[in-house]
């Protein structure tokens, strides 16, 4: 009995030592696997599939060049994308993130679109010590100093989105401001930031109301807003809210000196298709690539050459395609910089090049908790072009400015 | 009678042992957790639908109440998450008590009123004015107490509890009186069954099981939004699973959830575009050709289903 | 004050439209005593058909009404004969039909996703020109007026059918008591099929105009519409088509007032109304008892 036990202990030590030695002198993998999820149905489907296409396009581009350069092994290695469809359901998403981590043992993990579908991945990544590349999950609560396993690649956390917008409103000294927002994490955090900043500057919004995210008819709400005689109306919502708001504004015949909504700057085609270009005349928004062009790109293609190359897919470039592609670029840079092939080394590498990399999506800069602080969202305004075309001017901040705002709207 | 108890017991032990051992061979703990979750929820629906005929279309309301009750207890009182899961179950029971008047409605009216109640609860929890208590639209973050293993075994305990409750109801006088109510309320009350009391107890037990499931889910998932735990899909999946297996038995809902949830994952993910279509046709086919579920095939062959 | 007047008028127009939304569900319930849980999905399907006719063939939504109506009438017949007679013979028609129609709603949603994708689709309100009209000093889009007129036309048609046609009188007899109607020699099966198809047609017409009142259409919009419709017909009176109009009006005015004065709680209203009416006045505001136990 004793002998058997000691034999067993010896054997297990041997196995342990063997695995330790082999993993230390890790052989380069044949492929780098990147795991991600997308939603083919549900309310996030449009955005999620765009983001997925962008990432997929990056994979096909690097594989054309023989793979991605991995510094830890000092060679190029092909990339393989493992993607599952979570159908927009968080329960399924949790199961599939786990599948990617524990069954497929992917080397890099990329989150699905948006905060809701990213939320379930954050604790999983932390517990399994896998770095989560988060393209668009912008909820502030994901990013805490005690969690080294999440990095926000594309956008600032949603509470920071209206920084430039607040400055613009304050600088223009617009006295009467109405804020209407949909009651969800993403929109409420923006409304709260804007409200607080305005109050601090001595502007008390004349209207500040939450509406259900499912609101689809804004006619009465718009008349309620009009009753407070605002100069500027700021609407924070998701794509369906923005469509309903703009359509309601158009059909009611009400006019305000300034109107702002979030998504025309990200999903212009979809919104324009639903409300027509006239509803967007003189509307303000946060511009994002491809509407916003960064000229000082020092990593990856410029927006123009990306748009040129992307034509081969037969699809149009929208912001989420750029966000998905940009996540690929950040992964590429990470592998190019990390000294060893290890999740925490990846994180160190990211911190190392933070603030030094500029892609077609803007500056990549993260803080200690992994939240994006480099990219910021300017303020832009749509203006009529020709009979029923649209042009867009960036009106704030000054260093990005491409035109003067037309205020009040005619 | 005793033999039937033993058969039920062996089903329960078999399920428990399988889920105790499976994590050693299969590393996707989330899949196993979700499977247990739906087994537990299907048994919970079974308690109320299988034995009293009330179709709880808003069953997810209890699930959400459990998830939020438990999460709020963890956030404010900092007590053991395990205790909080039980408190989540109690929160669901409290919700159930508020909704007892709905049991006066019959058939589809009850189902729709229950659905409306679950949506109303969702909108209350998610309302911005509730932010101090529920975090409103911001959702819940329990990552400080996140423990996937503990959550997993808690869910296993909840599942065992649900199975024990169903096994008891299936083989007791209480269960018989519930079935009598299902058949005909008036006759049952004439035969001396306290209709209101019996159906209320079944209702609260069913709510308790869903609340415990919700609490365990919240702990296991750690970060969630109101829309996650009040998603109508939870009700729908659970009811379809239970119906497919065959309600009114212990093994039926287990079988239904096991088959359909596994299929959902392994086939559904490969060709998701046809999935909802497939599900819809499955439901229609079930109603038209197999209204009593898979278990009824066996029962027709004079096989006893525990 | 201005806002108050606006809210009332908008609420009435909104309510008239929602009367139309509930009408199809209620006449089917009246005759078959079944809840068509796919009702909202038929509205959704109607709106997508109208979108397609407008976007690809340039057919104006008003012109689309007879086309969509004909399509849905023809769609209703096979659906009726495939499911309903079998359900009526089953041991629990009320419950099983509920589940079956739910399955049907899933199939419909999946098919629409398959053909149209997940994106929102709209017919812009400018389809009727950009003119507005003014009542009591309040300006409203012309599309609202047209929607209301179509809805009132549909109510008029239902009223005429029930009160002034032979089939309509037979329909009322079936609504009152199916078994007695059978005994008295009425062709209950034919009437049921006809009314089922009419219910789908009314739903699809509501779908055509939903763009102007509810907003953009998307495949998963059905479930919420079904619940709202149910709240409206319970509010009015189950199985009484004309009570639906009252239910719609109350719902419309209440929603608009909530939006004006308690906007963040507006969404909860239909659910609370539904539960309250079921518990405290189950016969609806104008009808007779429909609750058991």
Short mmCIF file of C-alpha atoms in Angstrom, two decimals, chain C residues 87-276:
data_model
loop_
_atom_site.label_atom_id
_atom_site.label_comp_id
_atom_site.label_asym_id
_atom_site.label_seq_id
_atom_site.Cartn_x
_atom_site.Cartn_y
_atom_site.Cartn_z
CA UNK C 87 -57.85 22.43 -31.54
CA UNK C 88 -61.58 22.70 -30.91
CA UNK C 89 -61.79 18.92 -30.72
CA UNK C 90 -58.85 18.65 -28.28
CA UNK C 91 -59.34 18.21 -24.57
CA UNK C 92 -58.30 21.74 -23.58
CA UNK C 93 -58.84 24.09 -26.55
CA UNK C 94 -58.26 27.29 -24.56
CA UNK C 95 -54.83 26.30 -23.25
CA UNK C 96 -53.57 24.36 -26.25
CA UNK C 97 -54.55 27.07 -28.71
CA UNK C 98 -52.68 29.55 -26.56
CA UNK C 99 -49.50 27.51 -26.86
CA UNK C 100 -50.01 26.68 -30.52
CA UNK C 101 -50.42 30.29 -31.54
CA UNK C 102 -47.33 31.10 -29.59
CA UNK C 103 -45.47 28.58 -31.74
CA UNK C 104 -46.94 30.19 -34.83
CA UNK C 105 -45.69 33.59 -33.67
CA UNK C 106 -42.16 32.18 -33.44
CA UNK C 107 -42.38 30.79 -36.95
CA UNK C 108 -43.61 34.11 -38.32
CA UNK C 109 -40.88 36.09 -36.60
CA UNK C 110 -38.23 33.70 -37.87
CA UNK C 111 -39.53 33.92 -41.44
CA UNK C 112 -39.54 37.71 -41.40
CA UNK C 113 -35.97 37.78 -40.07
CA UNK C 114 -35.09 35.37 -42.83
CA UNK C 115 -36.47 37.57 -45.61
CA UNK C 116 -36.00 41.09 -44.26
CA UNK C 117 -33.21 40.83 -41.69
CA UNK C 118 -33.27 42.34 -38.23
CA UNK C 119 -33.17 46.03 -39.08
CA UNK C 120 -35.88 48.54 -38.34
CA UNK C 121 -37.99 49.42 -41.36
CA UNK C 122 -40.12 52.52 -41.85
CA UNK C 123 -42.44 54.10 -44.32
CA UNK C 124 -41.75 57.79 -43.70
CA UNK C 125 -44.79 59.84 -42.73
CA UNK C 126 -44.03 61.99 -45.76
CA UNK C 127 -45.64 59.21 -47.82
CA UNK C 128 -48.80 61.30 -47.39
CA UNK C 129 -47.07 64.60 -48.03
CA UNK C 130 -45.63 66.82 -45.34
CA UNK C 131 -48.75 68.89 -44.70
CA UNK C 132 -50.19 69.02 -41.22
CA UNK C 133 -53.70 69.66 -40.04
CA UNK C 134 -54.94 71.70 -37.13
CA UNK C 135 -57.57 70.94 -34.51
CA UNK C 136 -58.23 73.34 -31.61
CA UNK C 137 -55.06 75.18 -32.45
CA UNK C 138 -52.93 72.03 -32.27
CA UNK C 139 -51.04 70.83 -35.31
CA UNK C 140 -50.82 67.12 -36.09
CA UNK C 141 -49.23 65.19 -38.95
CA UNK C 142 -51.61 64.38 -41.79
CA UNK C 143 -50.65 60.69 -41.50
CA UNK C 144 -52.39 60.53 -38.13
CA UNK C 145 -55.63 61.81 -39.61
CA UNK C 146 -55.52 59.27 -42.43
CA UNK C 147 -54.75 56.47 -39.96
CA UNK C 148 -57.74 57.46 -37.82
CA UNK C 149 -60.06 57.62 -40.81
CA UNK C 150 -58.99 54.16 -41.94
CA UNK C 151 -59.48 52.81 -38.41
CA UNK C 152 -62.94 54.39 -38.18
CA UNK C 153 -63.74 52.90 -41.58
CA UNK C 154 -62.75 49.48 -40.31
CA UNK C 155 -64.95 49.91 -37.22
CA UNK C 156 -67.82 50.94 -39.48
CA UNK C 157 -67.32 47.84 -41.58
CA UNK C 158 -67.32 45.54 -38.54
CA UNK C 159 -70.46 47.25 -37.21
CA UNK C 160 -72.23 46.96 -40.57
CA UNK C 161 -71.24 43.33 -40.91
CA UNK C 162 -72.48 42.37 -37.44
CA UNK C 163 -75.69 44.39 -37.45
CA UNK C 164 -76.85 44.49 -41.02
CA UNK C 165 -75.84 41.28 -42.78
CA UNK C 166 -77.23 37.78 -42.48
CA UNK C 167 -73.77 36.32 -41.84
CA UNK C 168 -73.26 39.00 -39.21
CA UNK C 169 -76.40 38.03 -37.32
CA UNK C 170 -75.28 34.42 -37.42
CA UNK C 171 -71.87 35.52 -36.18
CA UNK C 172 -73.47 37.23 -33.21
CA UNK C 173 -75.37 34.06 -32.45
CA UNK C 174 -72.13 32.06 -32.47
CA UNK C 175 -70.51 34.66 -30.22
CA UNK C 176 -73.39 34.39 -27.76
CA UNK C 177 -73.39 30.60 -27.63
CA UNK C 178 -71.57 28.29 -29.97
CA UNK C 179 -73.49 25.14 -29.10
CA UNK C 180 -76.92 26.72 -29.44
CA UNK C 181 -75.90 28.22 -32.75
CA UNK C 182 -74.87 24.75 -33.94
CA UNK C 183 -78.18 23.26 -32.89
CA UNK C 184 -80.16 26.01 -34.61
CA UNK C 185 -78.59 25.03 -37.91
CA UNK C 186 -76.00 27.81 -38.35
CA UNK C 187 -72.90 26.80 -40.31
CA UNK C 188 -70.62 27.51 -37.36
CA UNK C 189 -67.51 26.20 -39.10
CA UNK C 190 -67.89 28.56 -42.05
CA UNK C 191 -68.59 31.54 -39.83
CA UNK C 192 -65.59 30.72 -37.66
CA UNK C 193 -63.30 30.53 -40.68
CA UNK C 194 -64.65 33.81 -42.05
CA UNK C 195 -64.21 35.63 -38.75
CA UNK C 196 -60.72 34.19 -38.24
CA UNK C 197 -59.71 35.59 -41.62
CA UNK C 198 -61.36 38.92 -40.83
CA UNK C 199 -59.37 39.08 -37.62
CA UNK C 200 -56.12 38.63 -39.49
CA UNK C 201 -57.15 41.21 -42.08
CA UNK C 202 -57.88 43.79 -39.37
CA UNK C 203 -54.52 43.05 -37.74
CA UNK C 204 -52.70 43.49 -41.03
CA UNK C 205 -54.40 46.84 -41.70
CA UNK C 206 -53.30 48.01 -38.27
CA UNK C 207 -49.83 46.89 -39.35
CA UNK C 208 -49.85 49.09 -42.47
CA UNK C 209 -50.48 52.21 -40.42
CA UNK C 210 -48.36 51.25 -37.42
CA UNK C 211 -45.42 53.11 -38.98
CA UNK C 212 -47.13 56.46 -38.54
CA UNK C 213 -48.36 55.91 -34.99
CA UNK C 214 -46.05 53.40 -33.31
CA UNK C 215 -42.90 53.95 -35.35
CA UNK C 216 -40.46 51.70 -37.17
CA UNK C 217 -41.23 47.98 -37.54
CA UNK C 218 -38.92 45.14 -36.60
CA UNK C 219 -39.45 41.36 -36.51
CA UNK C 220 -39.65 40.95 -32.73
CA UNK C 221 -42.25 43.67 -32.15
CA UNK C 222 -45.15 41.20 -32.04
CA UNK C 223 -45.09 40.02 -28.43
CA UNK C 224 -45.50 43.47 -26.93
CA UNK C 225 -48.29 44.35 -29.36
CA UNK C 226 -50.14 41.17 -28.42
CA UNK C 227 -49.99 42.08 -24.74
CA UNK C 228 -51.14 45.64 -25.38
CA UNK C 229 -53.97 44.36 -27.59
CA UNK C 230 -55.03 41.99 -24.89
CA UNK C 231 -55.03 44.78 -22.31
CA UNK C 232 -57.22 46.84 -24.63
CA UNK C 233 -59.79 44.15 -25.30
CA UNK C 234 -59.98 43.23 -21.63
CA UNK C 235 -60.44 46.92 -20.82
CA UNK C 236 -63.27 47.21 -23.33
CA UNK C 237 -64.88 43.85 -23.07
CA UNK C 238 -63.76 40.42 -24.16
CA UNK C 239 -65.69 39.14 -27.15
CA UNK C 240 -67.49 42.46 -27.72
CA UNK C 241 -65.94 44.07 -30.81
CA UNK C 242 -67.38 47.50 -30.22
CA UNK C 243 -66.13 47.59 -26.63
CA UNK C 244 -62.65 47.38 -28.12
CA UNK C 245 -62.95 50.95 -29.40
CA UNK C 246 -63.62 52.20 -25.89
CA UNK C 247 -60.70 50.13 -24.56
CA UNK C 248 -58.45 51.62 -27.21
CA UNK C 249 -59.50 55.17 -26.38
CA UNK C 250 -58.90 54.73 -22.66
CA UNK C 251 -55.53 53.16 -23.34
CA UNK C 252 -54.52 55.87 -25.82
CA UNK C 253 -55.45 58.83 -23.63
CA UNK C 254 -53.88 57.19 -20.56
CA UNK C 255 -50.59 56.47 -22.33
CA UNK C 256 -50.35 60.02 -23.65
CA UNK C 257 -51.03 61.48 -20.21
CA UNK C 258 -48.43 59.22 -18.63
CA UNK C 259 -45.91 60.32 -21.27
CA UNK C 260 -46.64 63.98 -20.66
CA UNK C 261 -46.59 63.90 -16.91
CA UNK C 262 -44.83 60.71 -15.66
CA UNK C 263 -42.78 59.79 -18.68
CA UNK C 264 -40.44 57.21 -17.14
CA UNK C 265 -43.39 55.09 -15.95
CA UNK C 266 -45.40 55.17 -19.19
CA UNK C 267 -44.39 51.68 -20.25
CA UNK C 268 -45.84 49.97 -17.20
CA UNK C 269 -49.33 51.29 -17.81
CA UNK C 270 -50.84 48.60 -20.06
CA UNK C 271 -49.71 45.86 -17.69
CA UNK C 272 -51.14 47.53 -14.62
CA UNK C 273 -54.41 48.31 -16.40
CA UNK C 274 -54.64 44.72 -17.57
CA UNK C 275 -54.15 43.22 -14.12
CA UNK C 276 -56.41 45.74 -12.42
#
